[in-house]
CSV table of C-alpha atoms and ligand atoms in Angstrom, one decimal:
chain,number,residue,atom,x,y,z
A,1,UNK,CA,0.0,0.0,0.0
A,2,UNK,CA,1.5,3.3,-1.1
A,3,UNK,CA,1.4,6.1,2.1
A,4,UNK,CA,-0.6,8.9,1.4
A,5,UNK,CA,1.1,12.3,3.0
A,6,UNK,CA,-2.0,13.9,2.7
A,7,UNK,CA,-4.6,13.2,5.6
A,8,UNK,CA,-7.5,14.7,4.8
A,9,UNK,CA,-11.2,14.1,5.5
A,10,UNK,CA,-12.4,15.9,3.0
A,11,UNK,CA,-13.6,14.2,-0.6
A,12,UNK,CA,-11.6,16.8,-2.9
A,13,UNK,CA,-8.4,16.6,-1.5
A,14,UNK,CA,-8.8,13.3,-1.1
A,15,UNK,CA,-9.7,12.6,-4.7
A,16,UNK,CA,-6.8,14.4,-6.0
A,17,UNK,CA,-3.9,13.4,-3.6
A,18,UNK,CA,-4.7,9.9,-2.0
A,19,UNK,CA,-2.5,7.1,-3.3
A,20,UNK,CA,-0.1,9.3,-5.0
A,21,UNK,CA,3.0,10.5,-4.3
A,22,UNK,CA,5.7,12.2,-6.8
A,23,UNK,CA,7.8,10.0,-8.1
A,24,UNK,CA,11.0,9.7,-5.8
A,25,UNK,CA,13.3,9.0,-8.8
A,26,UNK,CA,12.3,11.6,-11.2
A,27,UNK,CA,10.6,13.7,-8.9
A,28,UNK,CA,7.7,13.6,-11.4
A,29,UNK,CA,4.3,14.9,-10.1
A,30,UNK,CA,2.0,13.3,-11.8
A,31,UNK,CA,1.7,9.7,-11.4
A,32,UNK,CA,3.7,7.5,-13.9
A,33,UNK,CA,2.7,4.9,-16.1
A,34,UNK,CA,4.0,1.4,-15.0
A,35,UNK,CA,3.5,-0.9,-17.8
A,36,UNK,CA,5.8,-3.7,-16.8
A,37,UNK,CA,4.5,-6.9,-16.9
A,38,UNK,CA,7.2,-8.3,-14.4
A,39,UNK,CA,9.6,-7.1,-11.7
A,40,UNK,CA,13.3,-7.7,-10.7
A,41,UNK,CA,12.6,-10.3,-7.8
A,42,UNK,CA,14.8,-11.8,-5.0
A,43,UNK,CA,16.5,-15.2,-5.8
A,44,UNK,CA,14.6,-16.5,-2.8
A,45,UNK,CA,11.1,-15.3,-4.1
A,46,UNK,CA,8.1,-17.2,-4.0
A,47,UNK,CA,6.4,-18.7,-7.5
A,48,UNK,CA,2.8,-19.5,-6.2
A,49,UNK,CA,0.5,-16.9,-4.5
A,50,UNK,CA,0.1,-19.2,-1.9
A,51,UNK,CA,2.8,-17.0,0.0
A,52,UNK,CA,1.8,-13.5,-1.4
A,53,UNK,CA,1.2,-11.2,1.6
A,54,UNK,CA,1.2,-7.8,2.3
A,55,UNK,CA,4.6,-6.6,2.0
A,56,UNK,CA,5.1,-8.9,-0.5
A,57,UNK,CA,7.2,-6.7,-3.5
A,58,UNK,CA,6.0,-6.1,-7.1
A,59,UNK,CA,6.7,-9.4,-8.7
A,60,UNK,CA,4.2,-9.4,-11.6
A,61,UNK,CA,1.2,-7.5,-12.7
A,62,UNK,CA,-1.3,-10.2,-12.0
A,63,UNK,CA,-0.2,-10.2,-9.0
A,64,UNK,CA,0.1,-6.3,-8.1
A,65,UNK,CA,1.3,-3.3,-10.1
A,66,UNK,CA,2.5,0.1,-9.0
A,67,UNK,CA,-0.1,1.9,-11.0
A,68,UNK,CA,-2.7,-0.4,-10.1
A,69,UNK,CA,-2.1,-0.1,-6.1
A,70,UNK,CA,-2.4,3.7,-6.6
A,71,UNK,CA,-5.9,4.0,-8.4
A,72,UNK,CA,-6.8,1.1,-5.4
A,73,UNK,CA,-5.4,3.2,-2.7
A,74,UNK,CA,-7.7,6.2,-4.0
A,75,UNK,CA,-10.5,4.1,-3.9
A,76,UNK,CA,-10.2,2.8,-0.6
A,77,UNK,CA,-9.4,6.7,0.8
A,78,UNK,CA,-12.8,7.6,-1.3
A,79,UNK,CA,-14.9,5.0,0.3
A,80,UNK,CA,-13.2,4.8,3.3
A,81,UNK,CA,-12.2,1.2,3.5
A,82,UNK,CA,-9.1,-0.7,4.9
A,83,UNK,CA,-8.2,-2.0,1.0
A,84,UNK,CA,-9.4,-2.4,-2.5
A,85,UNK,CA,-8.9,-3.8,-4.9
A,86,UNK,CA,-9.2,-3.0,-8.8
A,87,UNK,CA,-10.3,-5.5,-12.0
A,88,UNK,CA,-10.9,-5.5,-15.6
A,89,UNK,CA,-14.5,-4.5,-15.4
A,90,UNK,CA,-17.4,-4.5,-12.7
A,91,UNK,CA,-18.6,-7.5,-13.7
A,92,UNK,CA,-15.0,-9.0,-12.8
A,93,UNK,CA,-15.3,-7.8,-9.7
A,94,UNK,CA,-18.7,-8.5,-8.6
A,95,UNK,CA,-17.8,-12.2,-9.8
A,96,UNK,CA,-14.5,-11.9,-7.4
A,97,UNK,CA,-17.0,-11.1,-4.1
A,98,UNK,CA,-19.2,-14.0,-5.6
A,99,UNK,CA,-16.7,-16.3,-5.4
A,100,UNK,CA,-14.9,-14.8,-2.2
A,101,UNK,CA,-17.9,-15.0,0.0
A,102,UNK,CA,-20.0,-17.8,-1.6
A,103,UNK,CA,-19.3,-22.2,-2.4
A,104,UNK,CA,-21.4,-24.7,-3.4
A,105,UNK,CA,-24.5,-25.2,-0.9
A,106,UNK,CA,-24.5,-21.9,0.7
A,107,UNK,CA,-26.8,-19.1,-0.4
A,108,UNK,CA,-27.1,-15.8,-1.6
A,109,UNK,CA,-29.6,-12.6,-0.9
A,110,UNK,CA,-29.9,-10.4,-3.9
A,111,UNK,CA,-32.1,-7.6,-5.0
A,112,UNK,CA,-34.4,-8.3,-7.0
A,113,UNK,CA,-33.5,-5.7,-9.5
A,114,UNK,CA,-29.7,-5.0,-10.4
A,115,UNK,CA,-27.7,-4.5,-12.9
A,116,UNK,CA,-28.6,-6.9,-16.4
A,117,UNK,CA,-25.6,-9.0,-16.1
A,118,UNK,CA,-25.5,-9.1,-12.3
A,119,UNK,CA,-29.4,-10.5,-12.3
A,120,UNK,CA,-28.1,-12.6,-14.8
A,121,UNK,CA,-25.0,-14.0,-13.4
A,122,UNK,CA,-26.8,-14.5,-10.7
A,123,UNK,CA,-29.5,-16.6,-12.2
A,124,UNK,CA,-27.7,-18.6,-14.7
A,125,UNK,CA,-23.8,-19.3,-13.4
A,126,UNK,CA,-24.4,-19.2,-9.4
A,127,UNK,CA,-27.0,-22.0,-9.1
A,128,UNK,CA,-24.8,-23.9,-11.7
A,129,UNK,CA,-22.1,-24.2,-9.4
A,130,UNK,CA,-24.6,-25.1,-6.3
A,131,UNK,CA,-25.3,-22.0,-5.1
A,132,UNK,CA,-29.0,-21.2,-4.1
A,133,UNK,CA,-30.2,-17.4,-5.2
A,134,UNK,CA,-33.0,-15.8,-3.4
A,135,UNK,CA,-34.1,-12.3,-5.2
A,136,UNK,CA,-35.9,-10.0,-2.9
A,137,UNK,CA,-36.8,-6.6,-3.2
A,138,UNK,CA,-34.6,-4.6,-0.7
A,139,UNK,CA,-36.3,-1.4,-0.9
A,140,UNK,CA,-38.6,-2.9,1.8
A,141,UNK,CA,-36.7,-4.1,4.8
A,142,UNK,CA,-39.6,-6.3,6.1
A,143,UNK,CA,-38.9,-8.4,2.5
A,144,UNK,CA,-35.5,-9.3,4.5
A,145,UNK,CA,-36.1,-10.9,7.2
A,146,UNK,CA,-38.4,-14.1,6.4
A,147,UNK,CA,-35.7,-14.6,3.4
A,148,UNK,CA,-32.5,-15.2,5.6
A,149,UNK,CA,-31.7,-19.1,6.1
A,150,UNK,CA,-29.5,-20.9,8.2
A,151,UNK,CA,-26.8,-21.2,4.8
A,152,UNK,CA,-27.0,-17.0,3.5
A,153,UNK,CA,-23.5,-16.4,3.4
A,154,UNK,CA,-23.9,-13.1,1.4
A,155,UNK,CA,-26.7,-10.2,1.3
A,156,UNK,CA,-26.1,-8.0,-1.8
A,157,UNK,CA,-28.0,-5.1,-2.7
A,158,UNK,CA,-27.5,-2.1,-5.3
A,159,UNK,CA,-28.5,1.5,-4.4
A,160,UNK,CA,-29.5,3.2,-6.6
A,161,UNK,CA,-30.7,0.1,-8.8
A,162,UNK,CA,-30.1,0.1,-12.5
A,163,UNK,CA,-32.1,0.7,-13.8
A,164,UNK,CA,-35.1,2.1,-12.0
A,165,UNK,CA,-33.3,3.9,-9.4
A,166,UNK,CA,-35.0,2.2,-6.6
A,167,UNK,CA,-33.1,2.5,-3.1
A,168,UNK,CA,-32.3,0.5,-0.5
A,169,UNK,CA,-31.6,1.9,3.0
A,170,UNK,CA,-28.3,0.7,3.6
A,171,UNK,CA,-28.3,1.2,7.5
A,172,UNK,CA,-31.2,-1.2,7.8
A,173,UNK,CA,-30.4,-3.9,6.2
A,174,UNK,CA,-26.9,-3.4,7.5
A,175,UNK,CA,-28.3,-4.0,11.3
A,176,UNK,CA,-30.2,-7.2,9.8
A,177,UNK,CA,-27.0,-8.7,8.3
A,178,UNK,CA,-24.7,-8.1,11.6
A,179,UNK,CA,-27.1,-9.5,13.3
A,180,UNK,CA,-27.0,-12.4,11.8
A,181,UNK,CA,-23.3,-11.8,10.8
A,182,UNK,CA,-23.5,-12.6,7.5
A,183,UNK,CA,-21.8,-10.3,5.0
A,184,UNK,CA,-23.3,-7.3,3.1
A,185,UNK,CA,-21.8,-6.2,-0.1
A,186,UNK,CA,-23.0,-3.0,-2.0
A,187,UNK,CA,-22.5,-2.0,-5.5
A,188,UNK,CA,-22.3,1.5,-4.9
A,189,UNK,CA,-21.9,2.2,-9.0
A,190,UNK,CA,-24.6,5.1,-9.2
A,191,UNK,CA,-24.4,7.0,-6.0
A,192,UNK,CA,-20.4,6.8,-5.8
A,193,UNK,CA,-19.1,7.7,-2.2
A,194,UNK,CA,-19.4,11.4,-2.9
A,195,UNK,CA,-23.4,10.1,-2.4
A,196,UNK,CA,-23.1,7.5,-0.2
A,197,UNK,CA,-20.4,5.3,1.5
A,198,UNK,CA,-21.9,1.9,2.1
A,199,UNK,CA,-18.6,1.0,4.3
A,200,UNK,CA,-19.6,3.7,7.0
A,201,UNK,CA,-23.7,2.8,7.3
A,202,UNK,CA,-22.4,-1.0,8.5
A,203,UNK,CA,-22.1,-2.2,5.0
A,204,UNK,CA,-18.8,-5.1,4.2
A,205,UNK,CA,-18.3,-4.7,0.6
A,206,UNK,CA,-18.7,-2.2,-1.7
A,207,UNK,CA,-18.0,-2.6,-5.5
A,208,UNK,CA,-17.7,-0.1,-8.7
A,209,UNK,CA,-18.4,-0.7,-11.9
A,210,UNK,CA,-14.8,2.1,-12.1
A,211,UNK,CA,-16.4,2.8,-15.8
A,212,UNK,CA,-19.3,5.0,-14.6
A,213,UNK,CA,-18.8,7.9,-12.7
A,214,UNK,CA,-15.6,6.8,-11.0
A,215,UNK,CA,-13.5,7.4,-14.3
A,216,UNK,CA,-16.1,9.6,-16.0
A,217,UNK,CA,-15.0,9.8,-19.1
A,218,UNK,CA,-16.1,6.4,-21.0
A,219,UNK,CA,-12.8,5.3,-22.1
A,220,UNK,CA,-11.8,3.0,-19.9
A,221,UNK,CA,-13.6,-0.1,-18.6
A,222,UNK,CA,-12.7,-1.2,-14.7
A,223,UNK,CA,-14.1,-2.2,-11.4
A,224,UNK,CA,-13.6,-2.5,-8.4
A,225,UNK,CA,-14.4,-4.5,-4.8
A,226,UNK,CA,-13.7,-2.3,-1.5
A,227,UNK,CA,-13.7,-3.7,2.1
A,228,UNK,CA,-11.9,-4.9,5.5
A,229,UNK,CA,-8.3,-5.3,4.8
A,230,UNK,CA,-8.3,-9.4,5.1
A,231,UNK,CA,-11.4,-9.8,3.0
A,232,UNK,CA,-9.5,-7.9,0.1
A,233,UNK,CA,-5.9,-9.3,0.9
A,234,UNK,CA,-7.9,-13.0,0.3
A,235,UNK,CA,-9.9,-11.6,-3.0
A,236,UNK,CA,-6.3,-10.8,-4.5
A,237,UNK,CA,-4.8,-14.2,-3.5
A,238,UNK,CA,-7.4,-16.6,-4.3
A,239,UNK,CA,-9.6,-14.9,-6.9
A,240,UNK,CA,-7.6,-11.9,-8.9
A,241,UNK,CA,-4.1,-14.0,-9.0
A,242,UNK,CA,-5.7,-17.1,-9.6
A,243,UNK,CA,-9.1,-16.4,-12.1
A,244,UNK,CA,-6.9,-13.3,-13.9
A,245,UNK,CA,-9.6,-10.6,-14.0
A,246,UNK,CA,-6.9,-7.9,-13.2
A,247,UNK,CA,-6.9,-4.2,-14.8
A,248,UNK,CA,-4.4,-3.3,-17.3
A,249,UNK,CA,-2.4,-0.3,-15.4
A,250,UNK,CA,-2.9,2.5,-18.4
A,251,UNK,CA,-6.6,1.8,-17.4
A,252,UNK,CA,-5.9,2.8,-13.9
A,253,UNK,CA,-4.0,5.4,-14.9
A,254,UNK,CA,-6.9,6.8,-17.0
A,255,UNK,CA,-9.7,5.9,-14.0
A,256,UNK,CA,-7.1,7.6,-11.1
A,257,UNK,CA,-7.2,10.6,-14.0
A,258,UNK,CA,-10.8,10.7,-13.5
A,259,UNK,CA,-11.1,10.2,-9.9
A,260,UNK,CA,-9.4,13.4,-9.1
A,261,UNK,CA,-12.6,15.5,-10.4
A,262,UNK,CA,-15.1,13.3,-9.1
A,263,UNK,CA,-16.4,14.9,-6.3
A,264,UNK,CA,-16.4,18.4,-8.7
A,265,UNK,CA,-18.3,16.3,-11.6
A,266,UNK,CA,-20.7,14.8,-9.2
A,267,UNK,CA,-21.8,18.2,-8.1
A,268,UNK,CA,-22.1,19.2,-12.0
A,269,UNK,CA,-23.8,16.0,-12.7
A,270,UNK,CA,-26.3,16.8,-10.1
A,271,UNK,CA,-26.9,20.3,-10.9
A,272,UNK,CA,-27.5,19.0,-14.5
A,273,UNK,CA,-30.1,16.7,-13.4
A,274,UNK,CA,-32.0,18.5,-11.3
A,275,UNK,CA,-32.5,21.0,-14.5
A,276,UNK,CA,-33.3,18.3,-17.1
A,277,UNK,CA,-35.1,16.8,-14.4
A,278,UNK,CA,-37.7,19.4,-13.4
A,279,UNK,CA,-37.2,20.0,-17.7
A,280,UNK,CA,-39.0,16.4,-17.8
A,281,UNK,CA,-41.8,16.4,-15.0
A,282,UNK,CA,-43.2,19.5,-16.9
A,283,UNK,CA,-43.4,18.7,-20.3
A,284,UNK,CA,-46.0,17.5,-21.8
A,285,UNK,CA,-44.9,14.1,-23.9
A,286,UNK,CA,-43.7,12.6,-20.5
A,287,UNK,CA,-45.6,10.5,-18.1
A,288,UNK,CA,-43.2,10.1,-15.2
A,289,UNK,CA,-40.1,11.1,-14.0
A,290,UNK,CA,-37.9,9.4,-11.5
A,291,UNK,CA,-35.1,11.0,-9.7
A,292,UNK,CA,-34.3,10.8,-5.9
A,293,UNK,CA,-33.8,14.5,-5.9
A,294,UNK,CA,-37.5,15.2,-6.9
A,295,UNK,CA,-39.9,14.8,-4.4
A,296,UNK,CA,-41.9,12.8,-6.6
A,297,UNK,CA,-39.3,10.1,-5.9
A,298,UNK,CA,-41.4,7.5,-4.6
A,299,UNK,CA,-38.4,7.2,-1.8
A,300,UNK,CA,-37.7,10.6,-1.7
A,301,UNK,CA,-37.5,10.7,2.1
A,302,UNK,CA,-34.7,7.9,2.2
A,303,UNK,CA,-33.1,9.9,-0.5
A,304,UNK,CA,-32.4,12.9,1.8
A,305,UNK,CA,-31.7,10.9,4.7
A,306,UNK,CA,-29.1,8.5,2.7
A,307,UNK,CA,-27.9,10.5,-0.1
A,308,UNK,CA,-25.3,13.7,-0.1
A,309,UNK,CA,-25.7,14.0,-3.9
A,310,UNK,CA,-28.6,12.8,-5.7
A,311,UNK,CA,-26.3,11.6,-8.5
A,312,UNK,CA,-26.6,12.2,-12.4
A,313,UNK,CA,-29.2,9.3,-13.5
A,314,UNK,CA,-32.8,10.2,-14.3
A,315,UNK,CA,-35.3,7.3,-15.4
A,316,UNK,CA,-38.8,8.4,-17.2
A,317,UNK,CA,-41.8,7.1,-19.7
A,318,UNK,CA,-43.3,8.4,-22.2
A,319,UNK,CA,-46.6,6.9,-23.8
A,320,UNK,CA,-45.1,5.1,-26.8
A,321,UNK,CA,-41.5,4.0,-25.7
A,322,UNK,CA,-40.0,2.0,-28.7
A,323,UNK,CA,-41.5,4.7,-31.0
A,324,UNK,CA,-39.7,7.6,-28.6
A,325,UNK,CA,-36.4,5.7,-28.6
A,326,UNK,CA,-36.6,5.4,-32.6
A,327,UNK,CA,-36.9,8.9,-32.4
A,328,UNK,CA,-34.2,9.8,-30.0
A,329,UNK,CA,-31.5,7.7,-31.9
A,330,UNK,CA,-32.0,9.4,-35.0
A,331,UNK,CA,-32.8,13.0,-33.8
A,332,UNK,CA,-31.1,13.7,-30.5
A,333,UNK,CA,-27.7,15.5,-31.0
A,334,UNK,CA,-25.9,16.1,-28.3
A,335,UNK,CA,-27.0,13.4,-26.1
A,336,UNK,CA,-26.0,10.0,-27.5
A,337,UNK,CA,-28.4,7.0,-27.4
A,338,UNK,CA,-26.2,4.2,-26.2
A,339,UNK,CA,-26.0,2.4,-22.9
A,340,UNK,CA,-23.4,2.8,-20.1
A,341,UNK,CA,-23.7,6.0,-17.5
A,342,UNK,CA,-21.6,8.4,-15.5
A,343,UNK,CA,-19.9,10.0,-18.2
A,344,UNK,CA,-19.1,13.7,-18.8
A,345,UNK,CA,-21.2,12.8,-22.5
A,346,UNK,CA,-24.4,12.5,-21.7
A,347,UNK,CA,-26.2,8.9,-22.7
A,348,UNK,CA,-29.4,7.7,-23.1
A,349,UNK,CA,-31.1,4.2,-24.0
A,350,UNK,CA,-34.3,2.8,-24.1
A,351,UNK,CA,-35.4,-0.7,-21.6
A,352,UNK,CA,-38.4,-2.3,-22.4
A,353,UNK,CA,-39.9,-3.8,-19.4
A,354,UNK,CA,-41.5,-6.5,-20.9
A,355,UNK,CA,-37.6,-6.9,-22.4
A,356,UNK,CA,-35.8,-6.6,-19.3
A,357,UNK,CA,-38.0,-9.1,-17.6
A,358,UNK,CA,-37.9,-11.9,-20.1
A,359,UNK,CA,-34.2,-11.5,-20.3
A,360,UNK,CA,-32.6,-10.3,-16.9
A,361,UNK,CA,-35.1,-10.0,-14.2
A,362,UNK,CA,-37.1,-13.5,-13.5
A,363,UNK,CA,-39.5,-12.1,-10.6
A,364,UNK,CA,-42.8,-13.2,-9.0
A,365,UNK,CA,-46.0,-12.0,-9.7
A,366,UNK,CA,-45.6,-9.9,-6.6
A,367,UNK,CA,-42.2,-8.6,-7.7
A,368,UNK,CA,-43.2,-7.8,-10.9
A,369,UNK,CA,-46.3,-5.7,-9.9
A,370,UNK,CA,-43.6,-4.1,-8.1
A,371,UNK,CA,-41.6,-3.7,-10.7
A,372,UNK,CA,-44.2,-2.5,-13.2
A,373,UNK,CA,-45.7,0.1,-10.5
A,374,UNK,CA,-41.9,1.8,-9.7
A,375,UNK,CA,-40.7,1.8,-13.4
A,376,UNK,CA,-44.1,1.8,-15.7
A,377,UNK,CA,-43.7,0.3,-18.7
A,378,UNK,CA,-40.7,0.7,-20.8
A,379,UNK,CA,-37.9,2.7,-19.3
A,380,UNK,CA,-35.6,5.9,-20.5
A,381,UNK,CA,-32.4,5.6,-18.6
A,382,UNK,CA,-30.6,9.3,-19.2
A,383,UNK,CA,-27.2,9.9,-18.0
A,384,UNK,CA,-27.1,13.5,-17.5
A,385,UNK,CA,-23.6,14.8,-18.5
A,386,UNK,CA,-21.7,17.7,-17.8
A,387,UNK,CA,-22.7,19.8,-20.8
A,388,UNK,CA,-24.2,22.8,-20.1
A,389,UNK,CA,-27.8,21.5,-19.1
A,390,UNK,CA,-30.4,24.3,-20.6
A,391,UNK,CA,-28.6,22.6,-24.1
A,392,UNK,CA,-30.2,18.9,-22.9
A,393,UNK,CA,-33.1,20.4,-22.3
A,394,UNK,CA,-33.3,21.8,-25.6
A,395,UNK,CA,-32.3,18.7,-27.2
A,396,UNK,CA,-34.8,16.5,-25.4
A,397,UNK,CA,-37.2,19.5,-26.6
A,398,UNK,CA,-36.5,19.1,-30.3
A,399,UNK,CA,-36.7,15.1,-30.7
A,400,UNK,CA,-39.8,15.1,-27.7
A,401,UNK,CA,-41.4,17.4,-30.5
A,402,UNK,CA,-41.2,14.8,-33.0
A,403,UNK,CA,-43.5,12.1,-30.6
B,501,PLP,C1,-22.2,-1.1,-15.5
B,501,PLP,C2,-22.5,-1.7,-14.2
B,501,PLP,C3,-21.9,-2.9,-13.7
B,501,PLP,C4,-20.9,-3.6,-14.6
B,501,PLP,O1,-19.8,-2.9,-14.8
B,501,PLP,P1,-18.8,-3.1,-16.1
B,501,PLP,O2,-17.7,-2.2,-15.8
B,501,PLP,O3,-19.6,-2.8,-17.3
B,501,PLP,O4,-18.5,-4.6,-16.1
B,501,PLP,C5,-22.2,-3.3,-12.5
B,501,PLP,N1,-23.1,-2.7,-11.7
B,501,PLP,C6,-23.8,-1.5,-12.1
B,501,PLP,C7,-24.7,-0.9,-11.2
B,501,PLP,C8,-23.5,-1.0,-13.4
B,501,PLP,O5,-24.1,0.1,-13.7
């Protein structure tokens, strides 16, 4: 772990200085590139991870990298956590916690509405290798409790959801799983700890999709699993150096590049959002609008009390979806119609529930009128941007005036 001189509570500094250092041979202040896939080693160093440890020195990239350990060391200042640790993607990492906390036999709490490929993973590879799922919907707390048996090994929940933006009060379920002492793991991809730090409410784990708002940019794909410093130091040895999900360090480089303004592009994404927001609720070719900085919000009050940035994401509906999303891909010209989030371009694409729950979500009756009754039916997931937001508007204005 590289010693950050600067100890400082607050997110900015933080953001900027944490995990970096100049460079003590060329005195260089931005952080260098370290591409080397291997490192001079000791004639009496270890082959097999088996004996990687903490001060174990750079050996080979899989294993650790100098430019990797920095963007990790930012994280875990960001989220305040013992350790993190970084991989190729989110989905890399949310597969490392999987296989960290969970074997064959024991079983897993999810929300019932997550990200595609999370629901997904969740339903197709888990129970193939013996592990039973439960989905649940963790907005309500009293949905908890009944579900927990005697072999949950892992409660995970994401707040905000993708895509409906449905929250989970992370305090609460937190009491539940120490209780109980099983371990509760957060993908905190949409709020980022500017928002919300899972670790501090009682949470164990949190994980980043590091291609959203934590690089910011949209050209560079990483993610990320944060938590208790033996948790992680296990994740690295049995999972990352063993299953090879590890990010390339010019990746890191370019995600630590985007960390630094995070906390300054969150506040711009939420300014933004509000705008386009209120833009939305008013205008006349839109149904519904969901953001938890509206108080239309059907959790608006857990918003406030959980959330010190509502974030950039925005769902809404309009009457005839597919024929609205046609529309937006051909007319929209600043915003671009394609999926991922969290970038300083804004995005937009278009979920059709009945899509959504044929291919990722397989719910209950119950759970899908819950579903259908948070998110209506067909969903506009906008990433508001950081352009200048009266330009969205107008934007939205032009192709909305094509419906
Ligand atoms: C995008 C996303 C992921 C997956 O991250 P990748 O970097 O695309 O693998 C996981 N969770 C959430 C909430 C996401 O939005």
């Amino acid at each position: 772990m590289t010693e950050t001189r600067i100890k400082s509570e607050n997110m900015r500094t933080l953001a900027i200085h944490a995990g970096e250092e100049p460079d003590k041979t060329t005195h260089a202040s931005a952080p260098n590139i370290v591409m080397s896939t291997t490192f001079l080693a000791d004639a009496d160093a270890s082959f097999s991870a088996e004996d990687f440890g903490d001060d174990t020195p750079f050996f080979y990239s899989r294993w650790g990298n100098p430019t990797v350990t920095q963007l990790e060391d930012k994280l875990a200042a960001l989220e305040g956590a013992e350790a993190g640790i970084a991989f190729a993607s989110g989905m890399a990492a949310v597969t490392a916690l999987f296989l960290h906390t969970l074997k064959a036999g024991d079983h897993l709490i999810i929300s019932d509405i997550s990200y595609a490929a999370t629901a997904e993973l969740s339903h197709n590879l888990l129970p193939n290798l013996g592990i039973e799922v439960t989905r649940v919907d963790l907005s309500n707390i009293e949905n908890l409790r009944g579900k927990i048996k005697d072999n949950t090994r892992l409660i995970y929940a994401e707040n905000p959801a993708n895509p409906i933006l449905r929250l989970t009060d992370i305090e609460a379920v937190a009491t539940i799983s120490y209780e109980r002492n099983i371990p509760f793991a957060v993908d905190a991809t949409f709020a980022t700890p500017v928002a919300v730090r899972p670790l501090s409410l009682g949470a164990d784990y949190v994980i980043h999709s590091l291609t959203k708002y934590l690089g910011g940019h949209g050209d560079a794909i990483g993610g990320a699993v944060l938590g208790k410093k033996s948790d992680i130091a296990l994740i690295r040895k049995n999972i990352a150096i063993r299953t090879g999900g590890i990010i390339s360090p010019f990746n890191a480089w370019l995600i630590m590049r985007g960390l630094a303004t995070l906390p300054i592009r969150m506040k711009a994404h939420e300014e933004g959002a509000f705008i386009v927001a209120r833009f939305l609720e008013e205008h006349s070719k839109i149904k519904r609008v969901i953001y938890p900085g509206l108080p239309s919000h059907p959790q608006h009050d857990l918003a406030v009390r959980q959330m010190k940035n509502f974030s950039g994401m925005i769902t809404f509906q309009v009457d005839d979806g597919q024929t609205c999303a046609k529309i937006f891909s051909k007319h929209l010209k600043i915003i671009h119609y394609a999926v991922s989030l969290g970038h300083h371009r804004s995005l937009i694409f278009y979920l059709p529930t009945q899509e959504l729950l044929r291919t990722s979500f397989w719910l209950d009756d119950e759970q899908k009128r819950s579903f259908e009754e948070y998110a209506g039916d067909g969903i506009f997931r906008l990433s508001v941007g950081l352009e200048e937001p009266e330009d969205l508007c107008k934007d939205l204005d032009n192709a909305l005036s094509l419906l």
